[in-house]
Coordinates of C-alpha atoms in Angstrom, one line a residue:
D1 CA 158.4 122.6 -3.1
D2 CA 162.2 122.6 -4.4
M3 CA 160.8 122.4 -8.3
G4 CA 158.5 125.7 -7.5
R5 CA 161.7 127.5 -5.7
S6 CA 164.0 126.5 -8.8
L7 CA 161.5 127.4 -11.5
L8 CA 161.2 130.8 -9.8
R9 CA 164.8 131.5 -9.6
H10 CA 165.1 130.5 -13.4
L11 CA 162.5 133.0 -14.4
Q12 CA 164.1 135.8 -12.3
T13 CA 167.2 135.2 -13.9
V14 CA 166.2 134.8 -17.4
G15 CA 163.2 137.4 -17.1
A16 CA 165.0 140.2 -15.0
G17 CA 163.9 143.5 -15.9
R18 CA 161.4 142.0 -18.4
L19 CA 159.1 139.4 -16.4
N20 CA 157.0 140.9 -13.2
L21 CA 156.6 138.0 -10.9
Q22 CA 155.2 139.8 -7.8
G23 CA 151.6 137.9 -8.3
V24 CA 153.6 134.7 -7.4
R25 CA 152.2 133.0 -4.4
Y26 CA 153.6 130.4 -2.3
Q27 CA 151.1 127.9 -1.1
E28 CA 152.5 126.1 2.3
G29 CA 152.5 122.5 1.8
V30 CA 151.4 122.3 -1.6
A31 CA 153.6 120.8 -4.4
T32 CA 154.1 123.0 -7.6
G33 CA 151.4 122.1 -10.6
V34 CA 152.7 119.9 -13.4
A35 CA 151.8 119.0 -17.0
V36 CA 153.7 116.4 -18.6
Q37 CA 152.8 115.3 -22.3
V38 CA 153.9 111.6 -23.4
V39 CA 153.7 110.5 -26.9
S40 CA 153.2 106.7 -27.8
N41 CA 156.4 105.7 -30.1
A42 CA 153.8 103.2 -31.9
D43 CA 151.1 105.4 -33.0
K44 CA 152.2 108.8 -32.1
Q45 CA 149.3 109.3 -29.8
K46 CA 149.4 111.9 -27.2
L47 CA 148.5 111.7 -23.4
A48 CA 148.8 115.0 -21.3
L49 CA 149.3 113.8 -17.4
F50 CA 148.4 116.8 -15.1
C51 CA 148.5 117.7 -11.6
A52 CA 147.2 120.6 -10.3
G53 CA 149.0 121.4 -7.4
A54 CA 149.5 124.7 -6.1
N55 CA 147.9 126.0 -9.3
G56 CA 144.3 124.4 -8.1
C57 CA 144.7 126.6 -4.8
V58 CA 144.6 130.2 -6.7
S59 CA 141.3 131.7 -5.6
E60 CA 139.1 134.7 -6.3
R61 CA 140.8 136.6 -3.6
D62 CA 144.3 135.6 -5.2
V63 CA 143.1 137.5 -8.5
E64 CA 142.1 140.3 -6.7
E65 CA 144.8 140.8 -5.0
A66 CA 147.5 140.5 -8.3
S67 CA 144.9 142.5 -10.1
F68 CA 147.0 145.6 -10.0
L69 CA 149.4 144.1 -12.4
L70 CA 146.8 144.6 -15.1
S71 CA 147.3 148.4 -14.5
E72 CA 150.5 148.7 -16.0
S73 CA 150.5 150.2 -19.5
T74 CA 152.5 147.3 -20.9
V75 CA 149.7 144.6 -20.3
N76 CA 147.8 144.6 -23.5
L77 CA 147.2 140.5 -23.6
L78 CA 146.1 137.9 -21.0
L79 CA 146.8 134.4 -21.6
L80 CA 145.0 131.8 -19.5
Q81 CA 145.2 127.8 -19.0
L82 CA 142.7 125.7 -17.6
E83 CA 145.4 125.1 -14.8
V84 CA 143.8 127.2 -11.9
P85 CA 140.0 126.7 -10.9
M86 CA 137.5 128.2 -13.4
S87 CA 135.8 130.8 -10.8
S88 CA 139.5 132.3 -10.9
I89 CA 139.8 132.4 -14.5
M90 CA 136.5 134.1 -14.9
A91 CA 137.2 136.7 -12.3
I92 CA 141.0 137.6 -13.9
A93 CA 139.2 137.7 -17.4
T94 CA 136.7 140.1 -16.6
E95 CA 139.2 142.4 -14.7
A96 CA 141.3 142.2 -17.8
R97 CA 138.7 142.7 -20.2
E98 CA 137.4 145.7 -18.3
R99 CA 140.6 147.2 -18.4
G100 CA 140.9 146.7 -22.1
C101 CA 143.4 143.8 -22.1
I102 CA 143.0 141.2 -24.9
V103 CA 142.0 138.1 -23.4
A104 CA 143.0 134.7 -24.7
L105 CA 142.3 131.0 -23.3
K106 CA 144.2 127.9 -24.2
A107 CA 141.7 125.5 -23.7
A108 CA 144.2 122.8 -21.8
P109 CA 144.0 120.6 -19.9
L110 CA 140.4 120.0 -21.3
T111 CA 138.9 117.5 -19.6
A112 CA 135.6 116.2 -19.0
D113 CA 134.8 117.7 -15.5
V114 CA 135.8 121.3 -17.3
L115 CA 134.0 120.7 -20.4
L116 CA 131.0 122.4 -19.3
H117 CA 132.7 125.3 -18.0
V118 CA 134.6 126.2 -20.9
H119 CA 131.1 125.9 -22.7
D120 CA 130.1 128.7 -20.3
L121 CA 133.2 130.3 -21.6
L122 CA 132.0 130.6 -25.1
N123 CA 128.9 132.7 -23.6
F124 CA 131.5 135.0 -21.7
P125 CA 131.8 138.1 -23.2
S126 CA 135.3 138.7 -22.1
L127 CA 137.1 136.1 -23.9
D128 CA 138.5 137.5 -27.1
L129 CA 140.7 134.4 -28.4
L130 CA 140.6 130.5 -28.0
F131 CA 143.5 128.3 -28.6
L132 CA 142.3 124.6 -29.1
N133 CA 144.4 121.6 -30.4
E134 CA 143.4 119.0 -32.4
W135 CA 142.1 116.6 -29.7
D136 CA 140.3 119.3 -27.7
A137 CA 138.5 121.3 -30.4
P138 CA 136.4 117.9 -31.3
M139 CA 135.7 117.3 -27.8
L140 CA 134.3 120.8 -27.0
I141 CA 132.0 120.4 -29.8
G142 CA 131.1 116.9 -29.1
S143 CA 132.6 115.9 -32.5
S144 CA 133.6 112.2 -33.3
E145 CA 136.5 113.2 -35.3
K146 CA 139.3 112.6 -33.1
P147 CA 141.8 113.8 -33.8
L148 CA 141.3 116.6 -36.3
V149 CA 144.1 115.6 -39.0
T150 CA 143.2 118.0 -41.8
V151 CA 143.0 121.5 -42.6
K152 CA 139.4 121.3 -43.6
Q153 CA 138.5 119.3 -40.3
A154 CA 140.0 122.4 -38.3
E155 CA 138.2 124.9 -40.0
R156 CA 134.8 123.5 -39.5
A157 CA 135.5 123.3 -35.9
A158 CA 136.6 126.6 -35.4
E159 CA 133.6 127.7 -37.7
T160 CA 131.4 125.3 -35.5
I161 CA 132.7 127.2 -32.2
L162 CA 132.8 130.8 -33.5
A163 CA 128.7 130.2 -34.5
L164 CA 128.1 128.6 -30.9
A165 CA 129.7 131.8 -29.3
V166 CA 128.4 134.4 -31.9
A167 CA 124.8 132.7 -31.1
A168 CA 125.6 133.0 -27.2
L169 CA 126.1 136.5 -27.5
R170 CA 123.2 137.3 -29.1
R171 CA 121.3 135.6 -26.5
R172 CA 123.1 137.3 -23.8
H173 CA 123.0 140.7 -25.9
E174 CA 119.1 140.5 -26.1
H175 CA 118.6 140.2 -22.2
A176 CA 121.7 142.2 -21.3
R177 CA 121.2 145.9 -20.0
P178 CA 123.6 148.3 -21.1
R179 CA 126.8 149.4 -19.5
T180 CA 129.7 151.5 -19.5
P181 CA 132.8 150.0 -20.4
L182 CA 135.9 150.9 -18.0
A183 CA 138.4 150.0 -20.8
P184 CA 140.5 152.8 -21.9
A185 CA 138.8 154.8 -24.9
S186 CA 142.3 154.4 -26.6
R187 CA 142.0 150.7 -27.4
P188 CA 139.9 149.6 -30.3
P189 CA 137.6 146.3 -29.1
P190 CA 139.5 142.8 -29.8
Q191 CA 138.0 141.0 -32.7
R192 CA 136.8 137.4 -31.6
G193 CA 138.4 134.2 -33.0
V194 CA 139.3 130.7 -32.6
L195 CA 142.7 129.2 -33.4
V196 CA 142.6 125.1 -34.1
Q197 CA 146.3 124.2 -33.6

């Protein structure tokens, strides 16, 4: 659509020589995905409006076709959001991690229907960093403190999420067969972390 073409032209202009847009695909007859934040004047509450559009059409095959981009020696970090199907997120995260990239997920938009999949990501050894906002962190851990407004609340949420991830990794490790990592030996393994904004 016009918005997608305009955005791509803008990225080609401002990112000339710095952004590789070879993996961008056009989805005929489907609008560009859009996410908008609306903030109430009265109480400053945020509401996220999200329409997946073409983002919802990203398949594991698309991921496989674009994975050559991870081979570039300059790619050290893959940042993901929940705007594409979870199967595609899992596929590219696995591929990136095997190539030695740090894999980060900004868990947004976090909705009830993807919440269980995000819990699965806590069991997922390819995820290194998890970014959550003041609304999504309590939703992920089932806390009634919504939104998180103090540093102490954010610290408690981050500690709970890390504890869940560590427990999941221990369970997974107890049942896993050893495998040879494909990551280059020159890159140290990243540390896992959670940032609650």
